PDB file of C-alpha atoms in Angstrom:
ATOM      1  CA  UNK A 165       9.453  52.007-100.615  1.00 86.00           C
ATOM      2  CA  UNK A 166       7.933  54.865-102.603  1.00 89.00           C
ATOM      3  CA  UNK A 167      10.326  56.255-105.226  1.00 91.00           C
ATOM      4  CA  UNK A 168      10.409  60.047-105.391  1.00 91.00           C
ATOM      5  CA  UNK A 169      11.736  61.727-108.524  1.00 92.00           C
ATOM      6  CA  UNK A 170      12.657  65.176-107.194  1.00 92.00           C
ATOM      7  CA  UNK A 171      12.563  68.113-109.583  1.00 91.00           C
ATOM      8  CA  UNK A 172      13.250  71.818-109.221  1.00 90.00           C
ATOM      9  CA  UNK A 173      11.158  73.538-111.857  1.00 85.00           C
ATOM     10  CA  UNK A 174      11.321  71.313-114.953  1.00 84.00           C
ATOM     11  CA  UNK A 175      14.849  70.112-114.195  1.00 87.00           C
ATOM     12  CA  UNK A 176      15.456  66.670-112.687  1.00 89.00           C
ATOM     13  CA  UNK A 177      17.584  66.681-109.531  1.00 91.00           C
ATOM     14  CA  UNK A 178      17.764  63.229-107.921  1.00 92.00           C
ATOM     15  CA  UNK A 179      15.864  60.107-106.862  1.00 92.00           C
ATOM     16  CA  UNK A 180      14.976  59.394-103.246  1.00 92.00           C
ATOM     17  CA  UNK A 181      13.280  56.445-101.563  1.00 91.00           C
ATOM     18  CA  UNK A 182      10.910  56.758 -98.613  1.00 89.00           C
ATOM     19  CA  UNK A 183       8.364  54.459 -96.934  1.00 89.00           C
ATOM     20  CA  UNK A 184       4.706  55.285 -97.408  1.00 86.00           C
ATOM     21  CA  UNK A 185       4.393  55.815 -93.683  1.00 88.00           C
ATOM     22  CA  UNK A 186       7.043  58.574 -93.725  1.00 89.00           C
ATOM     23  CA  UNK A 187       6.058  61.817 -92.031  1.00 91.00           C
ATOM     24  CA  UNK A 188       6.107  64.607 -94.599  1.00 92.00           C
ATOM     25  CA  UNK A 189       7.639  66.969 -92.021  1.00 92.00           C
ATOM     26  CA  UNK A 190      10.808  64.878 -91.935  1.00 93.00           C
ATOM     27  CA  UNK A 191      10.657  63.859 -95.604  1.00 93.00           C
ATOM     28  CA  UNK A 192      10.462  67.470 -96.817  1.00 93.00           C
ATOM     29  CA  UNK A 193      13.436  68.413 -94.629  1.00 93.00           C
ATOM     30  CA  UNK A 194      15.353  65.370 -95.926  1.00 94.00           C
ATOM     31  CA  UNK A 195      14.735  66.333 -99.570  1.00 93.00           C
ATOM     32  CA  UNK A 196      15.872  69.909 -98.828  1.00 94.00           C
ATOM     33  CA  UNK A 197      19.033  68.629 -97.069  1.00 94.00           C
ATOM     34  CA  UNK A 198      20.020  66.432-100.025  1.00 94.00           C
ATOM     35  CA  UNK A 199      19.236  69.229-102.483  1.00 94.00           C
ATOM     36  CA  UNK A 200      21.303  71.791-100.549  1.00 94.00           C
ATOM     37  CA  UNK A 201      24.073  69.227-100.004  1.00 94.00           C
ATOM     38  CA  UNK A 202      24.365  68.676-103.753  1.00 94.00           C
ATOM     39  CA  UNK A 203      24.604  72.431-104.260  1.00 94.00           C
ATOM     40  CA  UNK A 204      27.386  72.560-101.661  1.00 94.00           C
ATOM     41  CA  UNK A 205      29.346  69.853-103.483  1.00 94.00           C
ATOM     42  CA  UNK A 206      28.913  71.747-106.768  1.00 94.00           C
ATOM     43  CA  UNK A 207      30.189  74.993-105.213  1.00 93.00           C
ATOM     44  CA  UNK A 208      33.193  73.197-103.738  1.00 94.00           C
ATOM     45  CA  UNK A 209      34.023  71.524-107.045  1.00 94.00           C
ATOM     46  CA  UNK A 210      33.894  74.881-108.818  1.00 93.00           C
ATOM     47  CA  UNK A 211      36.225  76.539-106.271  1.00 92.00           C
ATOM     48  CA  UNK A 212      38.593  73.548-106.173  1.00 92.00           C
ATOM     49  CA  UNK A 213      38.997  73.710-109.944  1.00 93.00           C
ATOM     50  CA  UNK A 214      40.195  77.296-109.461  1.00 92.00           C
ATOM     51  CA  UNK A 215      42.419  76.158-106.582  1.00 91.00           C
ATOM     52  CA  UNK A 216      44.079  73.583-108.839  1.00 91.00           C
ATOM     53  CA  UNK A 217      44.717  76.225-111.500  1.00 91.00           C
ATOM     54  CA  UNK A 218      45.669  79.351-109.497  1.00 90.00           C
ATOM     55  CA  UNK A 219      46.364  78.419-105.876  1.00 89.00           C
ATOM     56  CA  UNK A 220      44.789  79.729-102.661  1.00 89.00           C
ATOM     57  CA  UNK A 221      42.569  82.768-102.155  1.00 87.00           C
ATOM     58  CA  UNK A 222      44.160  86.167-101.640  1.00 87.00           C
ATOM     59  CA  UNK A 223      43.261  88.196 -98.525  1.00 85.00           C
ATOM     60  CA  UNK A 224      40.091  90.243 -99.119  1.00 83.00           C
ATOM     61  CA  UNK A 225      42.055  93.542 -99.070  1.00 83.00           C
ATOM     62  CA  UNK A 226      44.360  92.327-101.884  1.00 81.00           C
ATOM     63  CA  UNK A 227      41.794  90.894-104.277  1.00 79.00           C
ATOM     64  CA  UNK A 228      41.468  92.654-107.613  1.00 80.00           C
ATOM     65  CA  UNK A 229      44.597  94.790-107.097  1.00 80.00           C
ATOM     66  CA  UNK A 230      47.529  94.893-109.499  1.00 80.00           C
ATOM     67  CA  UNK A 231      51.055  94.018-108.354  1.00 77.00           C
ATOM     68  CA  UNK A 232      51.964  97.720-108.424  1.00 82.00           C
ATOM     69  CA  UNK A 233      49.022  98.642-106.202  1.00 83.00           C
ATOM     70  CA  UNK A 234      49.864  95.875-103.729  1.00 75.00           C
ATOM     71  CA  UNK A 235      53.464  97.074-103.582  1.00 80.00           C
ATOM     72  CA  UNK A 236      52.412 100.691-103.222  1.00 82.00           C
ATOM     73  CA  UNK A 237      50.006  99.893-100.376  1.00 83.00           C
ATOM     74  CA  UNK A 238      52.626  97.600 -98.792  1.00 81.00           C
ATOM     75  CA  UNK A 239      50.185  94.717 -98.473  1.00 83.00           C
ATOM     76  CA  UNK A 240      51.448  91.245 -97.667  1.00 82.00           C
ATOM     77  CA  UNK A 241      49.867  87.824 -98.090  1.00 77.00           C
ATOM     78  CA  UNK A 242      50.935  86.140 -94.833  1.00 80.00           C
ATOM     79  CA  UNK A 243      48.853  83.013 -95.406  1.00 80.00           C
ATOM     80  CA  UNK A 244      50.356  82.599 -98.869  1.00 76.00           C
ATOM     81  CA  UNK A 245      53.757  81.957 -97.242  1.00 78.00           C
ATOM     82  CA  UNK A 246      52.266  79.335 -94.890  1.00 83.00           C
ATOM     83  CA  UNK A 247      49.930  77.465 -97.246  1.00 83.00           C
ATOM     84  CA  UNK A 248      52.393  75.886 -99.671  1.00 87.00           C
ATOM     85  CA  UNK A 249      51.095  72.949-101.783  1.00 88.00           C
ATOM     86  CA  UNK A 250      52.796  69.560-101.443  1.00 87.00           C
ATOM     87  CA  UNK A 251      55.675  69.141-103.864  1.00 84.00           C
ATOM     88  CA  UNK A 252      56.059  72.882-104.401  1.00 85.00           C
ATOM     89  CA  UNK A 253      54.102  75.376-106.452  1.00 85.00           C
ATOM     90  CA  UNK A 254      53.996  76.505-110.063  1.00 88.00           C
ATOM     91  CA  UNK A 255      53.212  80.148-110.756  1.00 88.00           C
ATOM     92  CA  UNK A 256      50.091  80.665-112.860  1.00 87.00           C
ATOM     93  CA  UNK A 257      48.670  84.176-112.611  1.00 86.00           C
ATOM     94  CA  UNK A 258      44.965  84.569-111.889  1.00 84.00           C
ATOM     95  CA  UNK A 259      43.655  87.148-114.357  1.00 84.00           C
ATOM     96  CA  UNK A 260      40.634  87.838-112.149  1.00 84.00           C
ATOM     97  CA  UNK A 261      42.898  88.669-109.205  1.00 83.00           C
ATOM     98  CA  UNK A 262      41.156  86.423-106.644  1.00 86.00           C
ATOM     99  CA  UNK A 263      43.956  83.881-106.090  1.00 86.00           C
ATOM    100  CA  UNK A 264      47.690  84.212-105.494  1.00 86.00           C
ATOM    101  CA  UNK A 265      48.813  82.277-108.599  1.00 86.00           C
ATOM    102  CA  UNK A 266      50.871  79.694-106.636  1.00 87.00           C
ATOM    103  CA  UNK A 267      49.227  76.627-108.183  1.00 89.00           C
ATOM    104  CA  UNK A 268      50.043  73.020-107.180  1.00 91.00           C
ATOM    105  CA  UNK A 269      52.358  71.018-109.430  1.00 91.00           C
ATOM    106  CA  UNK A 270      50.933  68.749-112.113  1.00 91.00           C
ATOM    107  CA  UNK A 271      50.782  65.642-109.899  1.00 91.00           C
ATOM    108  CA  UNK A 272      48.888  67.392-107.102  1.00 92.00           C
ATOM    109  CA  UNK A 273      46.642  69.119-109.636  1.00 91.00           C
ATOM    110  CA  UNK A 274      45.598  65.713-110.984  1.00 93.00           C
ATOM    111  CA  UNK A 275      44.781  64.568-107.429  1.00 93.00           C
ATOM    112  CA  UNK A 276      42.364  67.479-107.076  1.00 93.00           C
ATOM    113  CA  UNK A 277      40.844  67.094-110.530  1.00 94.00           C
ATOM    114  CA  UNK A 278      40.308  63.337-110.205  1.00 95.00           C
ATOM    115  CA  UNK A 279      38.576  63.800-106.838  1.00 95.00           C
ATOM    116  CA  UNK A 280      36.421  66.578-108.286  1.00 95.00           C
ATOM    117  CA  UNK A 281      35.236  64.291-111.097  1.00 95.00           C
ATOM    118  CA  UNK A 282      34.427  61.504-108.637  1.00 94.00           C
ATOM    119  CA  UNK A 283      32.462  63.862-106.384  1.00 94.00           C
ATOM    120  CA  UNK A 284      30.530  65.258-109.346  1.00 93.00           C
ATOM    121  CA  UNK A 285      29.644  61.730-110.461  1.00 94.00           C
ATOM    122  CA  UNK A 286      28.183  60.897-107.033  1.00 93.00           C
ATOM    123  CA  UNK A 287      25.707  63.794-107.063  1.00 91.00           C
ATOM    124  CA  UNK A 288      25.230  63.976-110.841  1.00 92.00           C
ATOM    125  CA  UNK A 289      21.771  64.373-112.354  1.00 89.00           C
ATOM    126  CA  UNK A 290      22.657  61.395-114.554  1.00 91.00           C
ATOM    127  CA  UNK A 291      21.993  59.234-111.499  1.00 91.00           C
ATOM    128  CA  UNK A 292      18.295  59.731-112.292  1.00 90.00           C
ATOM    129  CA  UNK A 293      18.742  58.079-115.695  1.00 90.00           C
ATOM    130  CA  UNK A 294      20.686  55.259-114.040  1.00 91.00           C
ATOM    131  CA  UNK A 295      17.876  54.798-111.443  1.00 90.00           C
ATOM    132  CA  UNK A 296      20.328  55.404-108.579  1.00 92.00           C
ATOM    133  CA  UNK A 297      18.934  57.048-105.450  1.00 92.00           C
ATOM    134  CA  UNK A 298      21.011  59.814-103.852  1.00 92.00           C
ATOM    135  CA  UNK A 299      21.132  59.858-100.061  1.00 92.00           C
ATOM    136  CA  UNK A 300      22.605  62.261 -97.534  1.00 92.00           C
ATOM    137  CA  UNK A 301      25.290  59.641 -96.819  1.00 94.00           C
ATOM    138  CA  UNK A 302      26.385  59.819-100.476  1.00 94.00           C
ATOM    139  CA  UNK A 303      26.543  63.605-100.302  1.00 94.00           C
ATOM    140  CA  UNK A 304      28.651  63.420 -97.113  1.00 94.00           C
ATOM    141  CA  UNK A 305      30.905  60.861 -98.790  1.00 95.00           C
ATOM    142  CA  UNK A 306      31.485  63.287-101.700  1.00 94.00           C
ATOM    143  CA  UNK A 307      32.296  66.080 -99.224  1.00 94.00           C
ATOM    144  CA  UNK A 308      34.730  63.827 -97.341  1.00 94.00           C
ATOM    145  CA  UNK A 309      36.507  62.916-100.574  1.00 94.00           C
ATOM    146  CA  UNK A 310      36.920  66.587-101.470  1.00 94.00           C
ATOM    147  CA  UNK A 311      38.137  67.427 -97.965  1.00 93.00           C
ATOM    148  CA  UNK A 312      40.675  64.591 -98.107  1.00 94.00           C
ATOM    149  CA  UNK A 313      42.038  65.744-101.467  1.00 93.00           C
ATOM    150  CA  UNK A 314      42.541  69.303-100.176  1.00 93.00           C
ATOM    151  CA  UNK A 315      44.360  67.961 -97.101  1.00 93.00           C
ATOM    152  CA  UNK A 316      46.679  65.890 -99.313  1.00 93.00           C
ATOM    153  CA  UNK A 317      47.584  68.849-101.526  1.00 92.00           C
ATOM    154  CA  UNK A 318      47.594  71.465 -98.729  1.00 91.00           C
ATOM    155  CA  UNK A 319      48.656  69.680 -95.519  1.00 90.00           C
ATOM    156  CA  UNK A 320      49.081  73.067 -93.789  1.00 88.00           C
ATOM    157  CA  UNK A 321      45.454  73.864 -94.510  1.00 87.00           C
ATOM    158  CA  UNK A 322      43.857  76.805 -96.289  1.00 89.00           C
ATOM    159  CA  UNK A 323      43.447  80.431 -95.136  1.00 89.00           C
ATOM    160  CA  UNK A 324      40.376  81.058 -92.956  1.00 89.00           C
ATOM    161  CA  UNK A 325      38.937  83.390 -95.615  1.00 89.00           C
ATOM    162  CA  UNK A 326      39.267  80.827 -98.435  1.00 89.00           C
ATOM    163  CA  UNK A 327      35.747  79.849 -99.634  1.00 90.00           C
ATOM    164  CA  UNK A 328      36.745  76.159 -99.735  1.00 92.00           C
ATOM    165  CA  UNK A 329      37.683  76.131 -96.050  1.00 91.00           C
ATOM    166  CA  UNK A 330      34.583  78.159 -95.194  1.00 91.00           C
ATOM    167  CA  UNK A 331      32.411  75.619 -97.028  1.00 91.00           C
ATOM    168  CA  UNK A 332      33.998  72.718 -95.138  1.00 92.00           C
ATOM    169  CA  UNK A 333      33.443  74.528 -91.830  1.00 91.00           C
ATOM    170  CA  UNK A 334      29.871  75.522 -92.807  1.00 89.00           C
ATOM    171  CA  UNK A 335      30.768  79.208 -92.461  1.00 89.00           C
ATOM    172  CA  UNK A 336      30.123  80.175 -96.070  1.00 87.00           C
ATOM    173  CA  UNK A 337      28.422  83.514 -96.689  1.00 85.00           C
ATOM    174  CA  UNK A 338      26.200  83.270 -99.765  1.00 84.00           C
ATOM    175  CA  UNK A 339      24.246  86.469 -99.186  1.00 82.00           C
ATOM    176  CA  UNK A 340      23.909  88.535-102.334  1.00 78.00           C
ATOM    177  CA  UNK A 341      25.152  85.752-104.615  1.00 83.00           C
ATOM    178  CA  UNK A 342      23.392  83.707-107.277  1.00 84.00           C
ATOM    179  CA  UNK A 343      24.357  80.542-105.397  1.00 84.00           C
ATOM    180  CA  UNK A 344      22.559  81.856-102.330  1.00 84.00           C
ATOM    181  CA  UNK A 345      19.312  82.179-104.295  1.00 86.00           C
ATOM    182  CA  UNK A 346      19.392  78.479-105.149  1.00 89.00           C
ATOM    183  CA  UNK A 347      19.583  77.316-101.518  1.00 91.00           C
ATOM    184  CA  UNK A 348      16.260  76.413 -99.887  1.00 91.00           C
ATOM    185  CA  UNK A 349      15.953  76.493 -96.101  1.00 90.00           C
ATOM    186  CA  UNK A 350      14.571  73.271 -94.639  1.00 90.00           C
ATOM    187  CA  UNK A 351      11.875  75.203 -92.741  1.00 90.00           C
ATOM    188  CA  UNK A 352      10.735  76.934 -95.955  1.00 91.00           C
ATOM    189  CA  UNK A 353      10.799  73.922 -98.274  1.00 92.00           C
ATOM    190  CA  UNK A 354       7.608  72.587 -99.834  1.00 90.00           C
ATOM    191  CA  UNK A 355       6.898  69.446-101.863  1.00 92.00           C
ATOM    192  CA  UNK A 356       4.255  69.445-104.590  1.00 90.00           C
ATOM    193  CA  UNK A 357       2.759  66.474-106.401  1.00 89.00           C
ATOM    194  CA  UNK A 358      -0.137  66.358-108.875  1.00 85.00           C
ATOM    195  CA  UNK A 359      -0.748  70.103-108.370  1.00 84.00           C
ATOM    196  CA  UNK A 360      -1.160  69.545-104.625  1.00 88.00           C
ATOM    197  CA  UNK A 361       1.070  70.675-101.816  1.00 89.00           C
ATOM    198  CA  UNK A 362       2.150  67.763 -99.623  1.00 90.00           C
ATOM    199  CA  UNK A 363       1.225  69.124 -96.202  1.00 91.00           C
ATOM    200  CA  UNK A 364       3.870  68.590 -93.535  1.00 89.00           C
ATOM    201  CA  UNK A 365       1.245  67.488 -90.996  1.00 90.00           C
ATOM    202  CA  UNK A 366       0.377  64.372 -93.025  1.00 92.00           C
ATOM    203  CA  UNK A 367       2.149  61.204 -94.135  1.00 91.00           C
ATOM    204  CA  UNK A 368       3.177  60.239 -97.644  1.00 90.00           C
ATOM    205  CA  UNK A 369       0.573  57.455 -97.793  1.00 90.00           C
ATOM    206  CA  UNK A 370      -2.204  60.024 -97.278  1.00 89.00           C
ATOM    207  CA  UNK A 371      -1.495  61.208-100.817  1.00 88.00           C
ATOM    208  CA  UNK A 372      -0.099  58.223-102.734  1.00 88.00           C
ATOM    209  CA  UNK A 373      -1.943  55.383-101.012  1.00 86.00           C
ATOM    210  CA  UNK A 374      -0.600  52.169 -99.496  1.00 86.00           C
ATOM    211  CA  UNK A 375       1.209  50.885-102.593  1.00 83.00           C
ATOM    212  CA  UNK A 376       4.903  50.836-101.684  1.00 83.00           C
ATOM    213  CA  UNK A 377       5.969  50.371-105.325  1.00 87.00           C
ATOM    214  CA  UNK A 378       4.658  53.756-106.422  1.00 89.00           C
ATOM    215  CA  UNK A 379       6.869  56.207-108.293  1.00 91.00           C
ATOM    216  CA  UNK A 380       5.927  59.885-108.184  1.00 91.00           C
ATOM    217  CA  UNK A 381       7.431  63.130-109.478  1.00 90.00           C
ATOM    218  CA  UNK A 382       7.616  65.765-106.743  1.00 92.00           C
ATOM    219  CA  UNK A 383       8.539  69.410-107.238  1.00 92.00           C
ATOM    220  CA  UNK A 384      10.651  71.167-104.607  1.00 92.00           C
ATOM    221  CA  UNK A 385       9.546  74.743-103.985  1.00 90.00           C
ATOM    222  CA  UNK A 386      10.326  77.485-101.522  1.00 88.00           C
ATOM    223  CA  UNK A 387       7.453  78.770 -99.422  1.00 85.00           C
ATOM    224  CA  UNK A 388       5.834  81.779-101.030  1.00 80.00           C
ATOM    225  CA  UNK A 389       6.743  80.863-104.605  1.00 79.00           C
ATOM    226  CA  UNK A 390       3.337  79.351-105.274  1.00 77.00           C
ATOM    227  CA  UNK A 391       2.481  76.169-107.142  1.00 78.00           C
ATOM    228  CA  UNK A 392       5.054  74.930-109.663  1.00 79.00           C
ATOM    229  CA  UNK A 393       4.187  74.478-113.321  1.00 74.00           C
ATOM    230  CA  UNK A 394       2.450  71.235-114.211  1.00 74.00           C
ATOM    231  CA  UNK A 395       4.394  68.441-115.848  1.00 70.00           C
ATOM    232  CA  UNK A 396       4.033  68.499-119.669  1.00 71.00           C
ATOM    233  CA  UNK A 397       1.865  65.746-121.189  1.00 73.00           C
ATOM    234  CA  UNK A 398       4.783  64.657-123.354  1.00 75.00           C
ATOM    235  CA  UNK A 399       8.468  65.140-122.729  1.00 74.00           C
ATOM    236  CA  UNK A 400      10.618  67.503-124.780  1.00 77.00           C
ATOM    237  CA  UNK A 401      12.271  64.519-126.486  1.00 83.00           C
ATOM    238  CA  UNK A 402       8.899  63.036-127.430  1.00 85.00           C
ATOM    239  CA  UNK A 403       7.794  66.427-128.722  1.00 86.00           C
ATOM    240  CA  UNK A 404      10.899  66.638-130.926  1.00 89.00           C
ATOM    241  CA  UNK A 405      10.209  63.168-132.345  1.00 90.00           C
ATOM    242  CA  UNK A 406       6.567  64.086-133.003  1.00 89.00           C
ATOM    243  CA  UNK A 407       7.520  67.290-134.815  1.00 91.00           C
ATOM    244  CA  UNK A 408      10.117  65.384-136.845  1.00 91.00           C
ATOM    245  CA  UNK A 409       7.499  62.778-137.834  1.00 91.00           C
ATOM    246  CA  UNK A 410       4.997  65.412-138.999  1.00 91.00           C
ATOM    247  CA  UNK A 411       7.711  67.257-140.904  1.00 90.00           C
ATOM    248  CA  UNK A 412       8.673  64.067-142.760  1.00 91.00           C
ATOM    249  CA  UNK A 413       5.004  63.306-143.435  1.00 89.00           C
ATOM    250  CA  UNK A 414       4.479  66.793-144.857  1.00 90.00           C
ATOM    251  CA  UNK A 415       7.475  66.378-147.174  1.00 89.00           C
ATOM    252  CA  UNK A 416       6.120  63.026-148.406  1.00 87.00           C
ATOM    253  CA  UNK A 417       2.716  64.585-149.176  1.00 85.00           C
ATOM    254  CA  UNK A 418       4.412  67.398-151.120  1.00 85.00           C
ATOM    255  CA  UNK A 419       6.266  64.857-153.255  1.00 82.00           C
ATOM    256  CA  UNK A 420       3.027  62.948-153.915  1.00 77.00           C
ATOM    257  CA  UNK A 421       1.313  66.156-155.057  1.00 77.00           C
ATOM    258  CA  UNK A 422       4.182  66.918-157.433  1.00 74.00           C
ATOM    259  CA  UNK A 423       3.959  63.390-158.904  1.00 71.00           C
ATOM    260  CA  UNK A 424       0.148  63.532-159.311  1.00 65.00           C
ATOM    261  CA  UNK A 425       0.286  63.767-163.134  1.00 63.00           C
ATOM    262  CA  UNK A 426      -2.653  62.100-164.999  1.00 65.00           C
ATOM    263  CA  UNK A 427      -1.582  62.854-168.603  1.00 66.00           C
ATOM    264  CA  UNK A 428      -0.638  59.190-168.919  1.00 66.00           C
ATOM    265  CA  UNK A 429      -4.359  58.338-168.978  1.00 67.00           C
ATOM    266  CA  UNK A 430      -4.539  59.591-172.598  1.00 71.00           C
ATOM    267  CA  UNK A 431      -2.053  56.931-173.734  1.00 73.00           C
ATOM    268  CA  UNK A 432      -3.368  53.978-175.830  1.00 72.00           C
ATOM    269  CA  UNK A 433      -2.319  51.441-173.264  1.00 70.00           C
ATOM    270  CA  UNK A 434      -4.524  53.173-170.699  1.00 72.00           C
ATOM    271  CA  UNK A 435      -7.709  52.826-172.804  1.00 75.00           C
ATOM    272  CA  UNK A 436      -9.851  50.166-171.127  1.00 77.00           C
ATOM    273  CA  UNK A 437     -12.122  49.800-174.233  1.00 79.00           C
ATOM    274  CA  UNK A 438      -9.306  49.138-176.732  1.00 77.00           C
ATOM    275  CA  UNK A 439      -9.712  45.320-176.678  1.00 77.00           C
ATOM    276  CA  UNK A 440     -13.502  45.544-177.188  1.00 79.00           C
ATOM    277  CA  UNK A 441     -13.128  47.805-180.244  1.00 77.00           C
ATOM    278  CA  UNK A 442     -10.517  45.502-181.705  1.00 77.00           C
ATOM    279  CA  UNK A 443     -12.888  42.489-181.534  1.00 76.00           C
ATOM    280  CA  UNK A 444     -15.690  44.511-183.165  1.00 74.00           C
ATOM    281  CA  UNK A 445     -13.394  45.623-185.955  1.00 74.00           C
ATOM    282  CA  UNK A 446     -13.867  49.270-185.199  1.00 72.00           C
ATOM    283  CA  UNK A 447     -10.322  49.984-184.254  1.00 68.00           C
ATOM    284  CA  UNK A 448      -8.668  53.143-185.530  1.00 66.00           C
ATOM    285  CA  UNK A 449     -11.860  54.548-187.107  1.00 65.00           C
ATOM    286  CA  UNK A 450     -11.549  58.253-187.742  1.00 66.00           C
ATOM    287  CA  UNK A 451     -14.447  60.557-188.450  1.00 64.00           C
ATOM    288  CA  UNK A 452     -13.874  63.454-190.738  1.00 65.00           C
ATOM    289  CA  UNK A 453     -16.153  65.482-193.047  1.00 65.00           C
ATOM    290  CA  UNK A 454     -16.378  64.616-196.739  1.00 56.00           C
TER     291      UNK A 454
END
């Protein structure tokens, strides 16, 4: 199996294994699915952290309004009365005004937070350092864990406009958001390796050969963005070590220059002809005019 180290720009994303005979049409779509799936898990974790702290989402027409404005407009959060967390709620006002402030109790909050940490660990970029490949099954497992935790804490479910529920039902609307810019459609995804685009009409072995133990770094790009930047000759860590070495070397040379004092050569013990003059009896002869 060929090991693919997938990057987006200069940032490592995940490892993926594929046979050399793999069709690049399917492989490119698979890489895009895993990449987008990881983004989905990250978005869910971010929203669930807010859910644990401030409760469910307010209706769109109540978001950002003060209590006085809500009372004046006679608005009512009907779903807030239905979606009560298990074990009761604890009021914790959302300063942003997106959530209703009816947060789960401490025990249920820990259920959410523990599941969030586990899901983050599954799709973490640290898996690259640990040489663990991330598959679509692992991404689905992380999503299932998050879904299960929400069902435990909110057995009545979440409002249909809550972004967490919309993510689980694949109805999320990311248009106009920064998160939406990160998503790459499978049909528009491109893989690049060694400054070459891996054409979808070919197989992986057409580029990397028949060796199944090959490891390559591929860059994921969106169609129309052009070729990604080449990989640096040395990593940023190696560059730091090199700069540190040259800095230390420069300091050592400065100290040697400061200590380069040759006045000691005028001392008697440094005279290499002193012994010869002593044997000839011409030691300490001074010449002065009469």
